[in-house]
Short mmCIF file of C-alpha atoms in Angstrom, two decimals:
data_model
loop_
_atom_site.label_atom_id
_atom_site.label_comp_id
_atom_site.label_asym_id
_atom_site.label_seq_id
_atom_site.Cartn_x
_atom_site.Cartn_y
_atom_site.Cartn_z
CA MET A 1 41.44 -101.88 -64.38
CA THR A 2 38.96 -100.11 -62.10
CA SER A 3 37.32 -98.23 -65.07
CA PHE A 4 37.09 -101.52 -66.91
CA SER A 5 35.18 -103.26 -64.21
CA GLY A 6 33.05 -100.18 -63.86
CA THR A 7 32.04 -100.42 -67.57
CA GLN A 8 31.04 -103.95 -67.10
CA GLU A 9 29.00 -103.20 -64.09
CA THR A 10 27.14 -100.35 -65.81
CA ARG A 11 26.27 -102.49 -68.70
CA ARG A 12 24.98 -105.25 -66.48
CA MET A 13 22.83 -102.95 -64.48
CA ASN A 14 21.54 -100.96 -67.42
CA PRO A 15 20.58 -103.19 -70.26
CA SER A 16 18.85 -100.37 -72.00
CA PRO A 17 19.35 -99.59 -75.63
CA ALA A 18 21.67 -96.72 -74.58
CA THR A 19 24.83 -98.81 -74.47
CA SER A 20 28.08 -97.80 -76.05
CA SER A 21 27.98 -100.85 -78.40
CA SER A 22 24.66 -99.96 -80.00
CA GLY A 23 26.12 -96.41 -80.39
CA SER A 24 29.11 -97.59 -82.48
CA ALA A 25 26.80 -99.91 -84.54
CA SER A 26 24.74 -97.07 -85.56
CA THR A 27 27.75 -95.13 -86.53
CA SER A 28 29.05 -97.80 -88.81
CA GLY A 29 25.51 -98.09 -90.17
CA SER A 30 25.38 -94.52 -91.35
CA ASN A 31 28.86 -94.99 -92.84
CA GLN A 32 27.61 -97.86 -94.97
CA VAL A 33 24.63 -95.82 -96.11
CA ALA A 34 26.84 -92.96 -97.13
CA LYS A 35 29.10 -95.48 -99.18
CA ILE A 36 26.11 -97.02 -100.96
CA TYR A 37 24.61 -93.60 -101.66
CA CYS A 38 27.90 -92.35 -103.28
CA ARG A 39 28.39 -95.50 -105.38
CA THR A 40 24.92 -95.52 -106.85
CA ASP A 41 24.46 -91.83 -107.33
CA SER A 42 27.87 -90.69 -108.49
CA GLY A 43 29.35 -93.91 -109.97
CA THR A 44 33.06 -94.06 -109.19
CA LEU A 45 33.46 -90.62 -107.71
CA PRO A 46 36.42 -91.28 -105.51
CA GLY A 47 36.21 -88.07 -103.44
CA CYS A 48 32.76 -88.71 -102.15
CA GLU A 49 33.35 -91.83 -100.23
CA THR A 50 36.68 -90.68 -98.88
CA ASN A 51 35.27 -87.34 -97.79
CA THR A 52 32.41 -88.75 -95.72
CA ALA A 53 34.30 -91.62 -94.43
CA ALA A 54 37.23 -89.54 -93.51
CA GLN A 55 35.05 -87.18 -91.47
CA GLN A 56 33.75 -90.15 -89.64
CA ARG A 57 37.08 -91.58 -89.12
CA THR A 58 38.59 -88.35 -87.98
CA GLY A 59 35.79 -88.05 -85.44
CA ALA A 60 36.30 -91.66 -84.25
CA THR A 61 40.03 -91.19 -84.08
CA LEU A 62 39.62 -88.08 -82.04
CA LEU A 63 37.29 -89.88 -79.77
CA VAL A 64 39.65 -92.85 -79.31
CA LEU A 65 42.61 -90.41 -78.83
CA LEU A 66 40.71 -88.52 -76.20
CA PHE A 67 39.82 -91.71 -74.47
CA PHE A 68 43.38 -92.94 -74.37
CA VAL A 69 44.67 -89.57 -73.28
CA SER A 70 42.27 -89.42 -70.37
CA LEU A 71 43.22 -93.07 -69.49
CA LEU A 72 46.88 -92.13 -69.55
CA PHE A 73 46.12 -89.26 -67.30
CA LEU A 74 44.15 -91.38 -64.96
CA PHE A 75 46.93 -93.89 -64.57
CA LYS A 76 49.65 -91.34 -64.25
CA ARG A 77 51.99 -92.29 -61.54
CA ASP A 78 51.78 -88.92 -59.78
CA MET A 79 49.06 -89.86 -57.33
CA ALA A 80 48.71 -86.40 -55.81
CA ALA A 81 48.02 -84.82 -59.23
CA ARG A 82 45.57 -87.55 -60.01
CA MET A 83 43.77 -87.19 -56.79
CA ALA A 84 43.69 -83.47 -57.29
CA LEU A 85 42.25 -83.80 -60.77
CA LEU A 86 39.72 -86.31 -59.74
CA LYS A 87 38.58 -84.17 -56.81
CA HIS A 88 38.15 -81.36 -59.23
CA LEU A 89 36.22 -83.53 -61.55
CA ARG A 90 34.08 -84.91 -58.78
CA VAL A 91 33.17 -81.40 -57.64
CA ASN A 92 31.94 -80.67 -61.20
CA VAL A 93 29.98 -83.88 -61.32
CA ARG A 94 28.48 -83.21 -57.88
CA SER A 95 26.85 -80.06 -59.12
CA ALA A 96 24.92 -82.27 -61.54
CA PRO A 97 22.08 -84.39 -60.15
CA GLN A 98 23.75 -87.12 -58.07
CA ASN A 99 20.79 -88.57 -56.24
CA PRO A 100 20.06 -91.94 -57.87
CA ASN A 101 16.36 -91.28 -57.47
CA LEU A 102 16.80 -88.50 -59.96
CA ASN A 103 18.17 -90.92 -62.67
CA SER A 104 14.77 -90.85 -64.32
CA THR A 105 15.26 -87.23 -65.11
CA PHE A 106 17.68 -88.21 -67.76
CA SER A 107 14.78 -89.29 -69.93
CA SER A 108 16.63 -89.48 -73.25
CA PRO A 109 18.81 -92.55 -73.55
CA PHE A 110 21.63 -90.37 -75.04
CA GLY A 111 21.64 -88.19 -71.89
CA ASP A 112 21.79 -91.21 -69.74
CA LEU A 113 24.64 -92.60 -71.88
CA LEU A 114 26.61 -89.33 -71.53
CA ARG A 115 25.99 -89.11 -67.80
CA ARG A 116 27.11 -92.65 -67.28
CA HIS A 117 30.30 -92.31 -69.32
CA PHE A 118 31.12 -89.10 -67.60
CA SER A 119 30.55 -90.21 -64.03
CA GLU A 120 32.23 -93.55 -64.98
CA GLU A 121 35.50 -91.76 -65.42
CA VAL A 122 35.10 -90.17 -62.07
CA ARG A 123 33.93 -93.52 -60.60
CA GLY A 124 37.37 -94.95 -61.52
CA SER A 125 38.43 -93.23 -58.40
CA PHE A 126 37.61 -93.68 -54.77
CA LEU A 127 35.69 -91.43 -52.46
CA ASP A 128 37.44 -89.65 -49.79
CA LYS A 129 37.34 -91.75 -46.60
CA SER A 130 36.33 -89.03 -44.20
CA GLU A 131 33.51 -88.02 -46.44
CA VAL A 132 32.32 -91.62 -46.62
CA THR A 133 32.43 -91.85 -42.76
CA ASP A 134 30.26 -88.77 -42.46
CA ARG A 135 27.70 -89.99 -44.93
CA VAL A 136 27.56 -93.49 -43.38
CA VAL A 137 27.09 -92.10 -39.92
CA THR A 138 24.44 -89.83 -41.19
CA VAL A 139 22.55 -92.77 -42.86
CA VAL A 140 22.70 -94.86 -39.68
CA LYS A 141 21.67 -92.07 -37.49
CA ASN A 142 18.50 -91.95 -39.56
CA PHE A 143 17.33 -95.24 -38.14
CA GLN A 144 14.61 -94.68 -35.63
CA LYS A 145 15.66 -97.27 -33.14
CA VAL A 146 19.27 -96.08 -33.14
CA ASP A 147 20.39 -93.60 -30.42
CA PRO A 148 22.22 -91.01 -32.59
CA SER A 149 24.70 -90.26 -29.69
CA LYS A 150 26.00 -93.86 -30.08
CA VAL A 151 26.70 -93.68 -33.82
CA THR A 152 30.44 -93.20 -33.86
CA PRO A 153 32.75 -94.32 -36.67
CA SER A 154 33.83 -97.26 -34.53
CA ALA A 155 30.19 -98.25 -33.61
CA HIS A 156 29.45 -101.97 -34.07
CA PHE A 157 25.87 -102.54 -35.42
CA GLN A 158 24.96 -105.30 -32.96
CA ASN A 159 27.15 -104.59 -29.91
CA ASP A 160 26.83 -100.82 -29.81
CA LEU A 161 23.68 -100.04 -31.70
CA GLY A 162 21.58 -103.10 -30.88
CA LEU A 163 20.80 -103.75 -34.54
CA ASP A 164 19.52 -107.21 -35.53
CA SER A 165 19.79 -109.00 -38.89
CA LEU A 166 16.73 -107.25 -40.43
CA ASP A 167 18.14 -103.86 -39.28
CA ALA A 168 21.49 -104.76 -40.77
CA VAL A 169 19.95 -105.48 -44.15
CA GLU A 170 17.99 -102.23 -43.90
CA VAL A 171 21.17 -100.38 -43.31
CA VAL A 172 22.85 -102.03 -46.28
CA MET A 173 19.82 -100.99 -48.44
CA ALA A 174 20.08 -97.47 -47.17
CA LEU A 175 23.78 -97.40 -47.96
CA GLU A 176 23.10 -98.64 -51.46
CA GLU A 177 20.80 -95.74 -52.02
CA GLU A 178 23.11 -93.19 -50.51
CA PHE A 179 26.15 -94.40 -52.50
CA GLY A 180 24.35 -95.47 -55.66
CA PHE A 181 25.69 -98.97 -56.08
CA GLU A 182 24.55 -102.49 -55.15
CA ILE A 183 26.49 -104.18 -52.31
CA PRO A 184 26.73 -107.98 -53.07
CA ASP A 185 25.25 -110.29 -50.36
CA ASN A 186 28.59 -111.86 -49.52
CA GLU A 187 30.02 -108.40 -48.84
CA ALA A 188 26.88 -107.19 -47.00
CA ASP A 189 27.26 -110.24 -44.69
CA LYS A 190 30.62 -108.87 -43.40
CA ILE A 191 29.52 -105.32 -42.86
CA ASN A 192 28.65 -105.31 -39.21
CA SER A 193 30.12 -101.99 -38.16
CA ILE A 194 30.37 -98.42 -39.31
CA ASN A 195 34.16 -98.89 -39.94
CA LEU A 196 33.56 -101.96 -42.17
CA ALA A 197 30.89 -100.20 -44.10
CA VAL A 198 33.23 -97.21 -44.67
CA ASP A 199 36.21 -99.40 -45.62
CA PHE A 200 34.15 -101.32 -48.15
CA ILE A 201 32.50 -98.20 -49.66
CA ALA A 202 35.72 -96.19 -49.79
CA SER A 203 37.40 -99.08 -51.60
CA HIS A 204 34.64 -99.48 -54.10
CA PRO A 205 35.17 -97.52 -57.30
CA GLN A 206 31.45 -97.38 -58.04
CA ALA A 207 30.49 -95.59 -54.88
CA LYS A 208 29.14 -92.23 -55.88
CA MET B 1 1.91 -112.36 -9.60
CA LYS B 2 4.48 -114.99 -10.44
CA ILE B 3 7.27 -112.47 -10.57
CA HIS B 4 6.30 -111.06 -7.26
CA SER B 5 6.35 -114.44 -5.61
CA PHE B 6 9.57 -115.20 -7.37
CA SER B 7 11.39 -112.22 -5.74
CA GLN B 8 10.39 -113.44 -2.33
CA ARG B 9 11.52 -116.99 -3.17
CA PHE B 10 14.73 -115.89 -4.76
CA PHE B 11 16.43 -114.83 -1.58
CA THR B 12 15.98 -118.20 -0.07
CA SER B 13 17.31 -120.38 -2.87
CA LEU B 14 17.19 -120.90 -6.65
CA SER B 15 15.30 -123.80 -7.97
CA PRO B 16 17.47 -126.45 -9.60
CA LEU B 17 16.94 -126.76 -13.31
CA VAL B 18 14.04 -129.10 -14.11
CA SER B 19 15.33 -131.84 -16.45
CA VAL B 20 13.34 -132.58 -19.59
CA GLN B 21 13.24 -135.57 -21.83
CA LEU B 22 14.85 -135.05 -25.22
CA PRO B 23 12.44 -134.27 -28.03
CA SER B 24 11.40 -137.17 -30.20
CA PRO B 25 12.73 -137.00 -33.76
CA ARG B 26 9.63 -135.37 -35.08
CA GLU B 27 9.40 -132.95 -32.25
CA THR B 28 10.70 -129.46 -31.58
CA HIS B 29 11.14 -127.93 -28.15
CA PHE B 30 10.88 -124.14 -27.93
CA TRP B 31 12.01 -122.16 -24.94
CA TYR B 32 11.61 -118.40 -24.58
CA ILE B 33 12.37 -115.64 -22.06
CA LEU B 34 10.60 -112.33 -21.80
CA PRO B 35 13.56 -110.07 -20.60
CA ASP B 36 11.16 -107.55 -19.03
CA GLU B 37 10.17 -110.35 -16.53
CA VAL B 38 13.81 -110.71 -15.38
CA LYS B 39 14.63 -107.66 -13.28
CA ASN B 40 16.45 -109.11 -10.20
CA ALA B 41 20.02 -107.98 -10.24
CA SER B 42 21.24 -111.02 -8.17
CA LEU B 43 19.59 -113.35 -10.58
CA LEU B 44 21.43 -111.71 -13.46
CA GLY B 45 24.62 -112.23 -11.28
CA GLU B 46 23.81 -115.93 -11.09
CA TYR B 47 23.35 -116.13 -14.87
CA LEU B 48 26.72 -114.38 -15.34
CA GLU B 49 28.35 -117.09 -13.30
CA LEU B 50 27.17 -119.70 -15.88
CA LEU B 51 29.03 -118.01 -18.71
CA SER B 52 32.54 -118.79 -20.02
CA PRO B 53 35.17 -116.00 -19.67
CA CYS B 54 34.84 -115.41 -23.47
CA GLU B 55 31.01 -115.15 -23.26
CA LYS B 56 31.34 -112.69 -20.28
CA GLU B 57 33.72 -110.58 -22.39
CA ASN B 58 31.18 -110.45 -25.13
CA VAL B 59 28.42 -109.40 -22.65
CA PHE B 60 30.55 -106.62 -21.22
CA ARG B 61 31.55 -105.51 -24.76
CA MET B 62 27.80 -104.69 -25.36
CA ARG B 63 27.05 -101.03 -25.02
CA GLY B 64 24.38 -100.02 -22.51
CA ASP B 65 22.56 -102.10 -19.87
CA GLU B 66 19.80 -103.22 -22.04
CA LEU B 67 22.09 -104.77 -24.69
CA LYS B 68 24.28 -106.27 -21.90
CA LYS B 69 21.18 -107.89 -20.30
CA ARG B 70 19.95 -109.23 -23.63
CA ALA B 71 23.25 -110.89 -24.43
CA LEU B 72 23.51 -112.37 -20.96
CA LEU B 73 19.96 -113.72 -21.05
CA ALA B 74 20.54 -115.29 -24.41
CA ARG B 75 23.66 -117.20 -23.24
CA ALA B 76 22.02 -118.15 -19.95
CA LEU B 77 18.98 -119.42 -21.81
CA VAL B 78 20.96 -121.57 -24.20
CA ARG B 79 23.25 -123.02 -21.44
CA THR B 80 20.38 -123.81 -19.02
CA THR B 81 18.15 -125.21 -21.86
CA ILE B 82 20.78 -127.67 -23.15
CA ALA B 83 21.70 -128.75 -19.59
CA ARG B 84 18.03 -129.66 -18.91
CA TYR B 85 18.39 -132.70 -21.24
CA GLN B 86 21.14 -134.21 -19.14
CA ILE B 87 23.01 -135.64 -21.99
CA ASN B 88 25.96 -137.83 -20.91
CA SER B 89 24.17 -137.92 -17.57
CA GLN B 90 26.04 -134.97 -16.14
CA VAL B 91 26.04 -131.69 -17.93
CA SER B 92 25.82 -128.46 -15.94
CA PRO B 93 24.98 -125.17 -17.65
CA ARG B 94 28.45 -123.87 -16.70
CA SER B 95 30.50 -126.87 -18.15
CA LEU B 96 29.07 -126.69 -21.59
CA LYS B 97 31.45 -125.75 -24.39
CA PHE B 98 30.43 -124.19 -27.65
CA THR B 99 32.01 -124.02 -31.06
CA LYS B 100 30.96 -122.68 -34.40
CA ASN B 101 30.72 -124.41 -37.69
CA ILE B 102 32.65 -122.95 -40.55
CA HIS B 103 29.95 -120.50 -41.48
CA GLY B 104 29.64 -119.31 -37.79
CA LYS B 105 26.64 -121.37 -36.68
CA PRO B 106 27.02 -122.14 -33.06
CA GLU B 107 27.16 -125.90 -31.96
CA VAL B 108 27.83 -127.63 -28.68
CA GLU B 109 31.38 -129.03 -28.43
CA TRP B 110 30.73 -132.30 -26.68
CA GLN B 111 33.40 -133.90 -24.52
CA GLN B 112 34.16 -137.07 -26.51
CA SER B 113 33.66 -139.94 -24.13
CA ASP B 114 35.06 -143.33 -25.41
CA ASP B 115 33.77 -144.28 -28.80
CA SER B 116 30.28 -142.79 -28.52
CA ARG B 117 29.40 -140.40 -31.24
CA PRO B 118 28.41 -136.79 -30.19
CA PRO B 119 24.85 -136.47 -29.09
CA PRO B 120 22.49 -135.62 -31.87
CA LEU B 121 21.11 -132.48 -30.18
CA HIS B 122 20.67 -129.36 -32.36
CA PHE B 123 19.75 -125.90 -31.04
CA ASN B 124 19.22 -122.45 -32.46
CA LEU B 125 18.77 -119.01 -30.73
CA SER B 126 17.08 -115.92 -31.87
CA HIS B 127 16.45 -112.65 -30.00
CA THR B 128 14.61 -109.30 -30.23
CA SER B 129 14.77 -106.69 -27.41
CA SER B 130 11.67 -108.09 -25.92
CA LEU B 131 11.89 -111.90 -26.43
CA ILE B 132 14.77 -114.44 -26.46
CA ALA B 133 14.13 -117.89 -27.78
CA CYS B 134 15.92 -121.31 -28.17
CA GLY B 135 14.73 -124.10 -30.26
CA VAL B 136 16.00 -127.79 -29.68
CA THR B 137 15.62 -130.77 -31.96
CA ILE B 138 17.27 -134.19 -32.21
CA ASP B 139 18.99 -135.48 -35.38
CA SER B 140 17.87 -132.59 -37.53
CA PRO B 141 19.45 -129.18 -37.90
CA ILE B 142 17.08 -126.33 -36.77
CA GLY B 143 16.80 -122.60 -37.44
CA ILE B 144 14.54 -120.22 -35.55
CA ASP B 145 13.67 -116.42 -35.90
CA VAL B 146 11.56 -114.16 -33.79
CA GLU B 147 10.43 -110.63 -34.56
CA GLU B 148 8.05 -108.21 -32.86
CA LYS B 149 4.67 -107.99 -34.60
CA GLN B 150 4.80 -104.26 -34.13
CA ARG B 151 8.13 -103.87 -35.89
CA THR B 152 8.15 -101.30 -38.65
CA ILE B 153 10.22 -101.34 -41.75
CA LYS B 154 12.19 -98.19 -42.67
CA ASN B 155 12.29 -98.98 -46.42
CA ASP B 156 9.27 -99.33 -48.55
CA ILE B 157 8.27 -103.00 -48.07
CA LEU B 158 7.92 -103.70 -51.84
CA SER B 159 11.34 -102.04 -52.62
CA PHE B 160 12.91 -104.16 -49.80
CA ALA B 161 11.23 -107.27 -51.12
CA ARG B 162 12.35 -106.59 -54.70
CA ARG B 163 15.88 -106.26 -53.47
CA TYR B 164 16.02 -109.38 -51.27
CA PHE B 165 13.01 -111.60 -51.84
CA SER B 166 12.18 -113.87 -54.76
CA HIS B 167 9.79 -112.85 -57.54
CA GLU B 168 7.09 -115.11 -56.22
CA GLU B 169 7.39 -113.58 -52.72
CA VAL B 170 7.26 -110.00 -54.25
CA ASP B 171 4.10 -110.89 -56.22
CA PHE B 172 2.57 -112.43 -53.10
CA LEU B 173 3.23 -109.18 -51.06
CA ALA B 174 2.37 -106.83 -53.96
CA ALA B 175 -1.09 -108.33 -54.32
CA ILE B 176 -2.03 -107.35 -50.75
CA PRO B 177 -3.95 -104.13 -50.88
CA ASN B 178 -3.89 -103.31 -47.13
CA THR B 179 -0.55 -101.96 -46.15
CA GLU B 180 -0.83 -103.16 -42.47
CA VAL B 181 -1.56 -106.68 -43.62
CA GLN B 182 1.26 -106.36 -46.13
CA ARG B 183 3.72 -105.46 -43.31
CA GLN B 184 2.44 -108.35 -41.20
CA GLU B 185 2.90 -110.75 -44.14
CA PHE B 186 6.35 -109.37 -44.81
CA LEU B 187 7.41 -110.00 -41.27
CA LYS B 188 6.21 -113.53 -41.29
CA LEU B 189 8.06 -114.10 -44.60
CA TRP B 190 11.22 -112.63 -43.16
CA THR B 191 11.17 -114.81 -40.05
CA LEU B 192 10.43 -117.91 -42.11
CA LYS B 193 13.36 -117.13 -44.47
CA GLU B 194 15.64 -116.38 -41.62
CA ALA B 195 14.73 -119.50 -39.97
CA TYR B 196 15.40 -121.60 -43.17
CA VAL B 197 18.82 -119.94 -43.75
CA LYS B 198 19.75 -120.52 -40.13
CA ALA B 199 18.70 -124.15 -40.32
CA LEU B 200 21.02 -124.52 -43.32
CA GLY B 201 23.71 -122.95 -41.23
CA ARG B 202 25.57 -121.34 -44.12
CA GLY B 203 24.86 -117.63 -43.36
CA PHE B 204 23.06 -114.97 -45.21
CA SER B 205 25.44 -115.07 -48.24
CA GLY B 206 25.68 -118.88 -48.32
CA ALA B 207 21.93 -118.98 -49.03
CA PRO B 208 20.93 -115.54 -50.41
CA PHE B 209 17.30 -114.63 -49.67
CA LYS B 210 16.53 -114.30 -53.41
CA THR B 211 17.45 -117.85 -54.15
CA PHE B 212 14.57 -119.47 -52.62
CA THR B 213 10.82 -118.98 -52.13
CA ILE B 214 8.70 -119.62 -49.07
CA ARG B 215 5.08 -120.25 -49.83
CA TYR B 216 1.89 -121.47 -48.11
CA GLN B 217 0.29 -124.56 -49.53
CA HIS B 218 -2.99 -126.09 -48.63
CA ALA B 219 -2.80 -129.58 -47.46
CA ALA B 220 -4.67 -130.53 -50.67
CA GLY B 221 -1.76 -129.17 -52.67
CA GLY B 222 -2.96 -125.79 -53.85
CA SER B 223 -1.19 -122.64 -52.91
CA CYS B 224 -2.68 -119.94 -50.85
CA ASN B 225 -2.77 -116.80 -52.91
CA SER B 226 -2.79 -113.26 -51.58
CA GLY B 227 -6.51 -113.04 -51.96
CA ASN B 228 -6.78 -115.86 -49.29
CA LEU B 229 -4.48 -115.03 -46.47
CA ASN B 230 -6.42 -117.30 -44.19
CA CYS B 231 -3.86 -119.98 -44.40
CA GLU B 232 -4.14 -121.33 -40.91
CA ALA B 233 -4.67 -124.88 -42.21
CA SER B 234 -1.81 -124.63 -44.59
CA GLU B 235 1.65 -126.14 -44.91
CA ILE B 236 4.61 -123.89 -45.41
CA VAL B 237 7.08 -124.99 -47.97
CA VAL B 238 10.42 -123.83 -49.47
CA ASP B 239 11.39 -123.99 -53.12
CA SER B 240 15.08 -123.58 -53.52
CA PHE B 241 16.17 -122.54 -57.06
CA GLU B 242 19.89 -123.35 -56.55
CA GLU B 243 19.34 -126.61 -54.97
CA PRO B 244 16.15 -128.33 -56.25
CA SER B 245 16.87 -131.24 -53.97
CA ASN B 246 16.55 -128.91 -51.01
CA SER B 247 12.92 -128.41 -51.67
CA ALA B 248 9.53 -128.87 -49.96
CA SER B 249 9.84 -132.33 -48.58
CA ASN B 250 13.26 -131.84 -46.87
CA TRP B 251 12.23 -129.02 -44.61
CA GLN B 252 9.40 -128.54 -42.17
CA PHE B 253 8.21 -125.18 -40.95
CA ALA B 254 6.08 -123.89 -38.16
CA LEU B 255 4.97 -120.22 -37.71
CA LEU B 256 3.71 -119.09 -34.32
CA GLU B 257 2.31 -115.97 -32.70
CA LEU B 258 3.98 -115.90 -29.26
CA ALA B 259 2.79 -114.01 -26.23
CA GLY B 260 0.38 -111.94 -28.42
CA SER B 261 3.29 -109.86 -29.46
CA HIS B 262 5.83 -111.75 -31.64
CA TYR B 263 6.09 -113.91 -34.75
CA ALA B 264 8.30 -116.98 -34.29
CA SER B 265 9.31 -119.15 -37.22
CA ILE B 266 10.88 -122.63 -36.85
CA CYS B 267 12.51 -124.56 -39.58
CA LYS B 268 13.89 -128.12 -39.20
CA GLU B 269 15.27 -130.62 -41.58
CA ASN B 270 12.92 -133.47 -42.21
CA ASN B 271 14.63 -136.61 -41.35
CA SER B 272 11.59 -138.91 -41.33
CA SER B 273 10.38 -141.18 -44.00
CA SER B 274 8.05 -139.78 -46.70
CA GLU B 275 4.91 -140.93 -44.77
CA ALA B 276 5.97 -139.47 -41.52
CA SER B 277 7.11 -136.25 -43.18
CA LYS B 278 3.50 -135.47 -43.92
CA GLN B 279 2.77 -135.18 -40.30
CA PRO B 280 2.89 -131.71 -38.89
CA MET B 281 5.88 -130.64 -36.78
CA LYS B 282 5.15 -131.64 -33.14
CA LEU B 283 5.90 -128.68 -30.98
CA THR B 284 6.18 -128.04 -27.22
CA VAL B 285 6.71 -124.47 -26.03
CA TRP B 286 7.84 -123.23 -22.61
CA LYS B 287 8.17 -119.79 -21.20
CA THR B 288 10.98 -119.70 -18.70
CA ILE B 289 12.95 -117.73 -16.21
CA PRO B 290 15.93 -120.02 -15.96
CA LEU B 291 16.58 -121.30 -12.42
CA VAL B 292 13.36 -119.76 -11.24
CA GLU B 293 10.32 -121.17 -13.01
CA ASP B 294 9.18 -122.76 -16.31
CA GLU B 295 5.76 -122.71 -17.67
CA CYS B 296 4.69 -125.00 -20.48
CA VAL B 297 2.49 -122.70 -22.60
CA SER B 298 1.63 -125.06 -25.42
CA GLY B 299 -2.08 -125.12 -26.02
CA THR B 300 -2.51 -121.82 -24.29
CA ASP B 301 -3.19 -118.31 -25.78
CA ALA B 302 0.48 -117.52 -25.44
CA VAL B 303 1.14 -119.84 -28.51
CA ILE B 304 -1.04 -119.48 -31.56
CA ARG B 305 -0.05 -121.60 -34.45
CA ILE B 306 -0.62 -119.63 -37.59
CA GLY B 307 0.97 -121.90 -40.16
CA GLY B 308 2.75 -125.04 -40.81
CA SER B 309 0.27 -127.20 -39.19
CA ASN B 310 -0.64 -128.99 -42.38
#
């Protein structure tokens, strides 16, 4: 469920040629070319078509299997094991460039595709709440008009920090940059404290 | 000078609220407080007495004296301002009751007397740390917003605009080469957009900032482009993409420079006939220290109209 919506979101936000649909189209395209080549060149040689196609199919089947196995793994009931695995995966991904500003370093569309697919599996999970709290607190402390000593996890933007509506929008934008996803306006409207920001981000599968 | 004389006067007695005639349908009244001018602890105590228990609770919930004072002054301003109009003959600042519409916009909850419909008074409040303002109209919803001219933006202005403003507004800002001018124009646009959304009374998500454009238009009909920021003689209009009916002629704007230090935007629904709607918004501005003194500053240097005057 979560990974499905994640896929949708990625496609919406990244209408570049590097989508998985264009990837599969080119695969079937090369399949066709192979078939035509075999028929014209070697007449009715049965082995030719089956060989090439079989290789392709095996590859595809393997990919599909791998996908389902990983899905099964993800939805295993044993939550502890799942979280442990995801944490492990996350650590691995973390070592790769995470900053959204560095996205452009993945210049090749294929690299971008790989990165998205890989991080998407991870994104099917949720960030650890205490880690989210630390990062949100750090983001808010970075605001010049905010007294850093007042930025506690329970701080209310207006009542405790004296932030106004423009500040609140700026905080939301800074959180979007920090966690690498867009916070919809109707959600941003409700985020008026550190706690609410943490709850929303920690329950959002796309937060990185 | 005035403050000095006030502190002497204060210990004798507070002046009663000066009552004011309701604005005419085309008129907007605009009242503001400069919190730095209100320093007397006993006066703040008087203001506190005007608040409902719930409002007091909200004031005490604010962290730090500055935030408490700002919240207190905002409530005192809105109560004393509305009470000035002497609606239903006897309204004291303390007896007013407030409610909120479903999107959270505050409204007065009038005590229903007999079969009369509730008074058609609309108000809206906005505050920064250094200025608190309340706008009042009759028969038409109003939204106001104030910002300090010196206010800086943490994000890059164009990135911010791309995220929250319409394409037309981004283009307008992007074409301004001078970053300082760009920041000023950004602030003006922000206050105008806030004022419009507050007038609509549906909240930030009810009318997302990207779904409408605020632009300057010469009275002749042409638009002010960024190469010509000198739009003093211009009209400010809104184009709503989601509700084309909610466009230019339905809303009136005014943009002011207040006390040399703030931008203030006012948006009110246009309830007049098409001919009257071409008239500029009539505006009267007071600087006040409630229960102490009021000063009508319209026509003085404290109020400079920089847009929306047709």
